[in-house]
mmCIF file of C-alpha atoms and ligand atoms in Angstrom:
data_model
loop_
_atom_site.group_PDB
_atom_site.id
_atom_site.type_symbol
_atom_site.label_atom_id
_atom_site.label_comp_id
_atom_site.label_asym_id
_atom_site.label_seq_id
_atom_site.Cartn_x
_atom_site.Cartn_y
_atom_site.Cartn_z
ATOM 1 C CA UNK A 45 99.729 43.148 119.583
ATOM 2 C CA UNK A 46 99.501 45.387 116.538
ATOM 3 C CA UNK A 47 96.397 47.467 116.056
ATOM 4 C CA UNK A 48 94.880 48.449 112.753
ATOM 5 C CA UNK A 49 95.674 52.085 112.237
ATOM 6 C CA UNK A 50 93.381 54.263 110.189
ATOM 7 C CA UNK A 51 94.562 57.723 109.378
ATOM 8 C CA UNK A 52 91.878 60.390 109.634
ATOM 9 C CA UNK A 53 92.891 62.453 106.641
ATOM 10 C CA UNK A 54 90.013 64.883 107.146
ATOM 11 C CA UNK A 55 91.759 66.134 110.263
ATOM 12 C CA UNK A 56 94.889 66.846 108.246
ATOM 13 C CA UNK A 57 93.153 69.207 105.901
ATOM 14 C CA UNK A 58 93.614 72.871 106.744
ATOM 15 C CA UNK A 59 90.501 74.122 108.502
ATOM 16 C CA UNK A 60 88.446 76.802 106.798
ATOM 17 C CA UNK A 61 89.432 80.124 108.255
ATOM 18 C CA UNK A 62 86.707 82.367 109.586
ATOM 19 C CA UNK A 63 85.368 85.220 107.523
ATOM 20 C CA UNK A 64 86.924 87.789 109.865
ATOM 21 C CA UNK A 65 90.184 87.146 108.029
ATOM 22 C CA UNK A 66 88.636 88.875 105.054
ATOM 23 C CA UNK A 67 90.143 92.362 104.855
ATOM 24 C CA UNK A 68 87.796 95.329 104.797
ATOM 25 C CA UNK A 69 89.435 97.072 101.828
ATOM 26 C CA UNK A 70 89.336 95.026 98.616
ATOM 27 C CA UNK A 71 92.733 93.539 97.821
ATOM 28 C CA UNK A 72 93.980 94.411 94.365
ATOM 29 C CA UNK A 73 95.157 91.161 92.825
ATOM 30 C CA UNK A 74 97.257 90.498 89.749
ATOM 31 C CA UNK A 75 97.065 86.855 88.754
ATOM 32 C CA UNK A 76 99.786 85.201 86.676
ATOM 33 C CA UNK A 77 99.102 81.910 84.911
ATOM 34 C CA UNK A 78 100.614 79.807 82.146
ATOM 35 C CA UNK A 79 97.955 77.161 81.626
ATOM 36 C CA UNK A 80 94.472 76.003 82.435
ATOM 37 C CA UNK A 81 93.616 78.676 84.986
ATOM 38 C CA UNK A 82 91.334 76.661 87.266
ATOM 39 C CA UNK A 83 92.909 78.454 90.235
ATOM 40 C CA UNK A 84 92.192 81.806 88.582
ATOM 41 C CA UNK A 85 88.586 80.648 88.341
ATOM 42 C CA UNK A 86 88.538 79.592 92.010
ATOM 43 C CA UNK A 87 89.722 83.034 93.111
ATOM 44 C CA UNK A 88 87.190 84.778 90.856
ATOM 45 C CA UNK A 89 84.403 82.572 92.246
ATOM 46 C CA UNK A 90 85.449 83.193 95.863
ATOM 47 C CA UNK A 91 85.320 86.944 95.203
ATOM 48 C CA UNK A 92 81.908 86.667 93.563
ATOM 49 C CA UNK A 93 80.614 84.557 96.466
ATOM 50 C CA UNK A 94 81.773 87.207 98.969
ATOM 51 C CA UNK A 95 84.328 84.853 100.534
ATOM 52 C CA UNK A 96 87.301 87.010 99.569
ATOM 53 C CA UNK A 97 87.211 90.782 99.558
ATOM 54 C CA UNK A 98 89.337 91.433 96.499
ATOM 55 C CA UNK A 99 89.282 92.409 92.860
ATOM 56 C CA UNK A 100 91.329 90.945 90.051
ATOM 57 C CA UNK A 101 92.981 93.872 88.321
ATOM 58 C CA UNK A 102 94.636 91.859 85.550
ATOM 59 C CA UNK A 103 95.655 88.401 84.402
ATOM 60 C CA UNK A 104 99.159 88.128 82.986
ATOM 61 C CA UNK A 105 99.813 85.033 80.899
ATOM 62 C CA UNK A 106 102.963 83.993 79.042
ATOM 63 C CA UNK A 107 101.675 81.187 76.880
ATOM 64 C CA UNK A 108 99.446 82.254 73.971
ATOM 65 C CA UNK A 109 97.497 78.982 74.313
ATOM 66 C CA UNK A 110 96.713 79.452 78.024
ATOM 67 C CA UNK A 111 93.058 78.703 78.757
ATOM 68 C CA UNK A 112 93.409 81.051 81.734
ATOM 69 C CA UNK A 113 93.151 83.966 79.271
ATOM 70 C CA UNK A 114 89.751 82.772 78.029
ATOM 71 C CA UNK A 115 88.561 82.370 81.617
ATOM 72 C CA UNK A 116 89.724 85.896 82.491
ATOM 73 C CA UNK A 117 87.908 87.386 79.513
ATOM 74 C CA UNK A 118 84.748 85.503 80.513
ATOM 75 C CA UNK A 119 85.011 87.097 83.962
ATOM 76 C CA UNK A 120 85.513 90.558 82.443
ATOM 77 C CA UNK A 121 89.158 90.667 83.607
ATOM 78 C CA UNK A 122 91.757 92.072 81.241
ATOM 79 C CA UNK A 123 94.196 89.405 80.070
ATOM 80 C CA UNK A 124 97.652 90.639 79.058
ATOM 81 C CA UNK A 125 99.928 88.324 77.087
ATOM 82 C CA UNK A 126 103.624 88.744 77.874
ATOM 83 C CA UNK A 127 105.450 86.086 75.940
ATOM 84 C CA UNK A 128 108.811 85.364 77.565
ATOM 85 C CA UNK A 129 110.180 84.318 74.161
ATOM 86 C CA UNK A 130 110.059 87.974 73.117
ATOM 87 C CA UNK A 131 112.591 89.020 75.786
ATOM 88 C CA UNK A 132 116.377 88.698 75.814
ATOM 89 C CA UNK A 133 116.683 87.744 79.485
ATOM 90 C CA UNK A 134 114.572 86.622 82.437
ATOM 91 C CA UNK A 135 115.306 89.949 84.138
ATOM 92 C CA UNK A 136 114.070 91.962 81.128
ATOM 93 C CA UNK A 137 110.936 89.838 80.982
ATOM 94 C CA UNK A 138 110.291 90.306 84.710
ATOM 95 C CA UNK A 139 110.856 94.041 84.259
ATOM 96 C CA UNK A 140 107.948 94.111 81.815
ATOM 97 C CA UNK A 141 105.860 92.003 84.207
ATOM 98 C CA UNK A 142 106.511 94.499 87.021
ATOM 99 C CA UNK A 143 105.640 97.429 84.780
ATOM 100 C CA UNK A 144 102.369 95.775 83.761
ATOM 101 C CA UNK A 145 101.430 94.904 87.347
ATOM 102 C CA UNK A 146 102.120 98.496 88.413
ATOM 103 C CA UNK A 147 100.173 99.851 85.464
ATOM 104 C CA UNK A 148 97.140 97.871 86.693
ATOM 105 C CA UNK A 149 97.673 99.080 90.258
ATOM 106 C CA UNK A 150 98.266 95.563 91.573
ATOM 107 C CA UNK A 151 99.032 95.111 95.255
ATOM 108 C CA UNK A 152 99.224 91.299 95.600
ATOM 109 C CA UNK A 153 100.608 88.969 92.928
ATOM 110 C CA UNK A 154 99.146 85.479 92.725
ATOM 111 C CA UNK A 155 101.106 82.807 90.842
ATOM 112 C CA UNK A 156 98.399 80.378 89.794
ATOM 113 C CA UNK A 157 100.242 77.863 87.656
ATOM 114 C CA UNK A 158 102.947 80.291 86.503
ATOM 115 C CA UNK A 159 105.596 78.112 84.896
ATOM 116 C CA UNK A 160 108.517 80.544 84.942
ATOM 117 C CA UNK A 161 111.301 81.096 87.447
ATOM 118 C CA UNK A 162 111.152 84.532 89.048
ATOM 119 C CA UNK A 163 114.110 86.910 89.221
ATOM 120 C CA UNK A 164 114.849 89.473 91.964
ATOM 121 C CA UNK A 165 113.434 92.126 89.601
ATOM 122 C CA UNK A 166 109.907 90.846 90.309
ATOM 123 C CA UNK A 167 110.467 89.468 93.814
ATOM 124 C CA UNK A 168 111.923 92.736 95.121
ATOM 125 C CA UNK A 169 109.260 94.897 93.466
ATOM 126 C CA UNK A 170 106.521 92.995 95.352
ATOM 127 C CA UNK A 171 108.433 91.904 98.461
ATOM 128 C CA UNK A 172 106.356 89.537 100.649
ATOM 129 C CA UNK A 173 103.379 90.134 98.388
ATOM 130 C CA UNK A 174 103.772 87.289 95.915
ATOM 131 C CA UNK A 175 101.813 84.124 96.631
ATOM 132 C CA UNK A 176 102.305 80.763 94.937
ATOM 133 C CA UNK A 177 100.293 77.551 94.898
ATOM 134 C CA UNK A 178 102.169 74.274 94.570
ATOM 135 C CA UNK A 179 100.730 70.747 94.220
ATOM 136 C CA UNK A 180 102.588 69.023 97.072
ATOM 137 C CA UNK A 181 103.067 69.324 100.800
ATOM 138 C CA UNK A 182 106.203 71.467 100.776
ATOM 139 C CA UNK A 183 109.037 71.101 101.507
ATOM 140 C CA UNK A 184 108.490 67.730 99.803
ATOM 141 C CA UNK A 185 108.500 67.534 96.012
ATOM 142 C CA UNK A 186 109.591 70.995 94.922
ATOM 143 C CA UNK A 187 109.814 72.019 91.293
ATOM 144 C CA UNK A 188 108.003 70.599 88.300
ATOM 145 C CA UNK A 189 106.120 67.275 88.195
ATOM 146 C CA UNK A 190 105.399 67.411 91.933
ATOM 147 C CA UNK A 191 102.451 65.007 91.600
ATOM 148 C CA UNK A 192 104.527 62.481 89.654
ATOM 149 C CA UNK A 193 107.323 62.861 92.224
ATOM 150 C CA UNK A 194 104.883 62.035 95.038
ATOM 151 C CA UNK A 195 103.614 58.942 93.207
ATOM 152 C CA UNK A 196 107.165 57.768 92.471
ATOM 153 C CA UNK A 197 108.134 58.193 96.137
ATOM 154 C CA UNK A 198 105.193 56.033 97.196
ATOM 155 C CA UNK A 199 103.881 58.508 99.783
ATOM 156 C CA UNK A 200 100.418 57.775 101.144
ATOM 157 C CA UNK A 201 99.547 61.404 101.697
ATOM 158 C CA UNK A 202 100.368 64.406 99.578
ATOM 159 C CA UNK A 203 98.497 67.656 99.010
ATOM 160 C CA UNK A 204 99.022 71.287 98.174
ATOM 161 C CA UNK A 205 100.707 74.312 99.671
ATOM 162 C CA UNK A 206 100.118 78.047 99.389
ATOM 163 C CA UNK A 207 103.192 80.055 100.321
ATOM 164 C CA UNK A 208 104.855 83.424 100.009
ATOM 165 C CA UNK A 209 107.467 83.522 97.278
ATOM 166 C CA UNK A 210 111.167 84.035 97.873
ATOM 167 C CA UNK A 211 114.083 83.626 95.482
ATOM 168 C CA UNK A 212 114.594 79.931 96.167
ATOM 169 C CA UNK A 213 111.962 77.946 94.245
ATOM 170 C CA UNK A 214 108.956 76.634 96.254
ATOM 171 C CA UNK A 215 110.582 77.643 99.543
ATOM 172 C CA UNK A 216 108.960 80.763 101.021
ATOM 173 C CA UNK A 217 106.954 80.899 104.278
ATOM 174 C CA UNK A 218 103.956 78.568 104.210
ATOM 175 C CA UNK A 219 100.497 80.140 104.518
ATOM 176 C CA UNK A 220 98.207 77.108 104.227
ATOM 177 C CA UNK A 221 98.349 73.440 103.294
ATOM 178 C CA UNK A 222 95.768 70.759 102.594
ATOM 179 C CA UNK A 223 96.414 67.024 102.711
ATOM 180 C CA UNK A 224 95.160 64.593 100.074
ATOM 181 C CA UNK A 225 95.419 60.795 100.429
ATOM 182 C CA UNK A 226 97.096 58.874 97.613
ATOM 183 C CA UNK A 227 94.826 56.008 96.538
ATOM 184 C CA UNK A 228 96.188 52.650 95.342
ATOM 185 C CA UNK A 229 94.984 53.106 91.753
ATOM 186 C CA UNK A 230 95.948 56.754 91.426
ATOM 187 C CA UNK A 231 97.531 58.071 88.256
ATOM 188 C CA UNK A 232 99.116 61.520 88.115
ATOM 189 C CA UNK A 233 95.871 62.750 86.525
ATOM 190 C CA UNK A 234 93.458 61.360 89.153
ATOM 191 C CA UNK A 235 95.662 62.451 92.032
ATOM 192 C CA UNK A 236 96.194 65.929 90.595
ATOM 193 C CA UNK A 237 92.440 66.305 90.092
ATOM 194 C CA UNK A 238 91.822 65.618 93.807
ATOM 195 C CA UNK A 239 94.681 67.927 94.814
ATOM 196 C CA UNK A 240 93.143 70.673 92.696
ATOM 197 C CA UNK A 241 89.866 70.456 94.613
ATOM 198 C CA UNK A 242 91.848 71.379 97.717
ATOM 199 C CA UNK A 243 93.873 74.034 95.856
ATOM 200 C CA UNK A 244 90.668 75.793 94.859
ATOM 201 C CA UNK A 245 89.484 75.739 98.464
ATOM 202 C CA UNK A 246 92.632 77.014 100.175
ATOM 203 C CA UNK A 247 94.045 79.508 97.648
ATOM 204 C CA UNK A 248 91.399 82.209 98.262
ATOM 205 C CA UNK A 249 91.624 81.622 102.022
ATOM 206 C CA UNK A 250 95.411 81.862 102.001
ATOM 207 C CA UNK A 251 95.260 85.153 100.079
ATOM 208 C CA UNK A 252 92.992 86.582 102.783
ATOM 209 C CA UNK A 253 95.263 85.201 105.478
ATOM 210 C CA UNK A 254 98.396 86.721 103.936
ATOM 211 C CA UNK A 255 96.722 90.111 103.712
ATOM 212 C CA UNK A 256 95.478 89.843 107.287
ATOM 213 C CA UNK A 257 98.967 89.002 108.578
ATOM 214 C CA UNK A 258 100.512 91.847 106.650
ATOM 215 C CA UNK A 259 97.940 94.223 108.124
ATOM 216 C CA UNK A 260 98.757 93.020 111.644
ATOM 217 C CA UNK A 261 102.483 93.498 110.989
ATOM 218 C CA UNK A 262 101.917 97.001 109.618
ATOM 219 C CA UNK A 263 99.646 98.053 112.471
ATOM 220 C CA UNK A 264 102.229 96.851 115.022
ATOM 221 C CA UNK A 265 104.586 99.257 113.290
HETATM 222 C C1 LIG B 6 98.283 73.772 89.995
HETATM 223 O O1 LIG B 6 98.286 72.414 90.297
HETATM 224 C C2 LIG B 6 99.269 74.527 90.815
HETATM 225 O O2 LIG B 6 99.500 73.952 92.058
HETATM 226 C C3 LIG B 6 100.515 74.451 89.990
HETATM 227 O O3 LIG B 6 100.064 74.541 88.664
HETATM 228 C C4 LIG B 6 98.727 74.058 88.574
HETATM 229 C C5 LIG B 6 97.909 75.114 87.922
HETATM 230 O O4 LIG B 6 96.605 74.661 87.681
HETATM 231 N N1 LIG B 6 101.457 75.480 90.342
HETATM 232 P P1 LIG B 6 95.531 75.612 87.001
HETATM 233 O O5 LIG B 6 96.164 76.157 85.737
HETATM 234 O O6 LIG B 6 95.197 76.697 87.970
HETATM 235 O O7 LIG B 6 94.370 74.734 86.706
#
């Protein structure tokens, strides 16, 4: 006899981590964004609310139209435009990114909707200290249009992932994930909007977690 099976999606969502994951010294963040910047906003709000002990040293954006720049200015964070079109190669562009991050004394780099592939120039300069947020449950649906990919595949659950960045796209060690059910009438827009609610919740927590882990590794020598 078959039973009706109801999936308890709430139990799939990453639990909130306790505040003792918040490091005692403020983390110096450099945020990189190409678009709307709602994740920038979520990090800024978490800092203001005392949920993440950090300060945003700079926002780097590569698209002159990025709303993230307006958000940064509203938060009193310096927004630096580095337009990739002005550089001859990805490596040269990343070289300028690294220089800017160093100039602003950045310790952790947060890719919050950064729509450029990274080269070893940037990855090696901030080894294990670059964090990305991606709108799917990795390793499913890597790359662009992850929400559309999930809809096309007909999955019933998708979500978001915060992970450390390595050279292979959307593939580094996973820090946190949150699950989001796909509803029958979902469009890419409605589904992405619900995924973003979870992104805003877990990104600040995952930053704290990454810093905490790094601290534990360092103190173990
Ligand atoms: C997010 O969905 C993130 O997962 C992806 O790009 C989007 C950025 O959104 N990498 P926003 O610009 O932070 O609103």
